Amino acid sequence: MGSTGTVAGGPPDIVRTAYASLRVTDIAQARWFWVDLLGFHVSDEDASTLYLRGSDELIHHNVVLRAAGAPALEYLSYRVRTPDDVARGAEWFAARGCRTRWIPAGATEGVGESVRAEDPLGFTVELFCDAAHAERLIQRFELRRGAEPARIDHFNVVVPDVRLAFEHYRSLGFGCSETIEDDSTLYAAWMFRKQTVHDVAFTGGAGPRLHHLGFFTPESHSVLRICDVLGSLHVEHHRERGPGRHGVSNAFYVYLRDPDGHRVEIYTSDYYTGDPDHETLRWRVDDPRRRDFYGNEVVPSWYTEAMPVLDLDGTVCPVREILQVSEVKVGADGFAAGPAGAGSSGSGPAAGTR
Ligand code: 4SX
Ligand code: FE2
């Protein structure tokens, strides 16, 4: 198809979050963490690159880890429905003044022709349709290890203006499953194309930065088991937050940090969102259960630390400070929440249409 094709307007039909490409500083250390500990399967590797996938994945990979001088997010990659949607995406982003670039098939192992764009939020986003298939390892129980990751579920990105991010993704055809808000501010939003709680979510803060990659595991015991394994090996400092249950999404979760600081969420137990009249669940920002249903405090690093992102040329994107009231200034989950016990008893989420 290439950059010359013309297709009807409208946003590309995005199927789902597919993979992310991360820079890591030590590929052996990364392999230890992602493969030996977490249990990702290696689809391909060379001296400086690792292509990893979960047990259920049918395409080549869910993460690419590339050795480089400093850790960063290279790009977020979404799978689209048809090759025409790749071209439609190129035109859609270009029409919004975004720099785009065609990437030939095979430039990334297992990925067909794609387009990359610098989106209005400052992230480099890739769209592809064609992909090499890998053996689906769903019933290769003997190969499961660590957190038994099954598939990538979502990207979580830090943005200075959550409303703007919400509007951008809404214009790309994403639905909104849940929010954290009050009468004047949208603090966080979870948005989806596939029929789950999300493909992408936004955390308010200095951005653009990558907050985390979320991976689904089928069993809640895997969330606990990876914590046990980290403790046994005395590398428990790789666990940052949890285990716990999110209010938003109902997921049972734990957040880990890889040797470069990339944040990885292992979770299970979110829910179906595919009906066209699915309503957005709106959490009040002062509900202590919103981010941890058991009411445990969120560690400050979870709100403040995130990873740099790169533009199309591989240059680090400048970060803009948060433009809105910060959730941690008004939230009631312990961090900077003022006097002990500050915050309401929680009124519970209210429903509304998306
Ligand atoms: O912290 S939250 O409960 O808001 C939350 C964070 C919910 C779902 C997620 O995937 C997440 O990363
Ligand atoms: Fe998440």
mmCIF file of C-alpha atoms in Angstrom, residues 178-183 247-248 280-291 293 343-352:
data_model
loop_
_atom_site.group_PDB
_atom_site.id
_atom_site.type_symbol
_atom_site.label_atom_id
_atom_site.label_comp_id
_atom_site.label_asym_id
_atom_site.label_seq_id
_atom_site.Cartn_x
_atom_site.Cartn_y
_atom_site.Cartn_z
ATOM 1 C CA GLU A 178 -14.433 3.976 33.865
ATOM 2 C CA THR A 179 -13.228 7.365 35.080
ATOM 3 C CA ILE A 180 -11.956 9.069 38.220
ATOM 4 C CA GLU A 181 -13.376 12.582 38.440
ATOM 5 C CA ASP A 182 -15.058 15.269 40.465
ATOM 6 C CA ASP A 183 -17.356 18.044 39.372
ATOM 7 C CA GLY A 247 -11.705 -0.428 42.487
ATOM 8 C CA VAL A 248 -11.529 0.755 38.894
ATOM 9 C CA THR A 280 -19.189 4.434 32.009
ATOM 10 C CA LEU A 281 -18.538 3.783 35.701
ATOM 11 C CA ARG A 282 -17.551 7.079 37.335
ATOM 12 C CA TRP A 283 -15.538 6.987 40.558
ATOM 13 C CA ARG A 284 -15.383 10.060 42.747
ATOM 14 C CA VAL A 285 -11.789 11.132 43.300
ATOM 15 C CA ASP A 286 -12.308 11.094 47.082
ATOM 16 C CA ASP A 287 -13.435 7.472 47.172
ATOM 17 C CA PRO A 288 -10.575 5.598 48.918
ATOM 18 C CA ARG A 289 -11.551 2.378 47.161
ATOM 19 C CA ARG A 290 -11.075 3.700 43.639
ATOM 20 C CA ARG A 291 -7.467 2.652 43.160
ATOM 21 C CA PHE A 293 -10.686 -1.625 46.735
ATOM 22 C CA GLY A 343 -11.369 12.375 52.417
ATOM 23 C CA SER A 344 -14.949 11.264 52.451
ATOM 24 C CA SER A 345 -16.205 7.854 53.363
ATOM 25 C CA GLY A 346 -16.707 7.303 49.647
ATOM 26 C CA SER A 347 -19.995 7.600 47.910
ATOM 27 C CA GLY A 348 -19.372 4.796 45.431
ATOM 28 C CA PRO A 349 -19.224 5.061 41.703
ATOM 29 C CA ALA A 350 -22.128 6.569 39.847
ATOM 30 C CA ALA A 351 -23.170 5.345 36.447
ATOM 31 C CA GLY A 352 -23.651 7.414 33.328
#
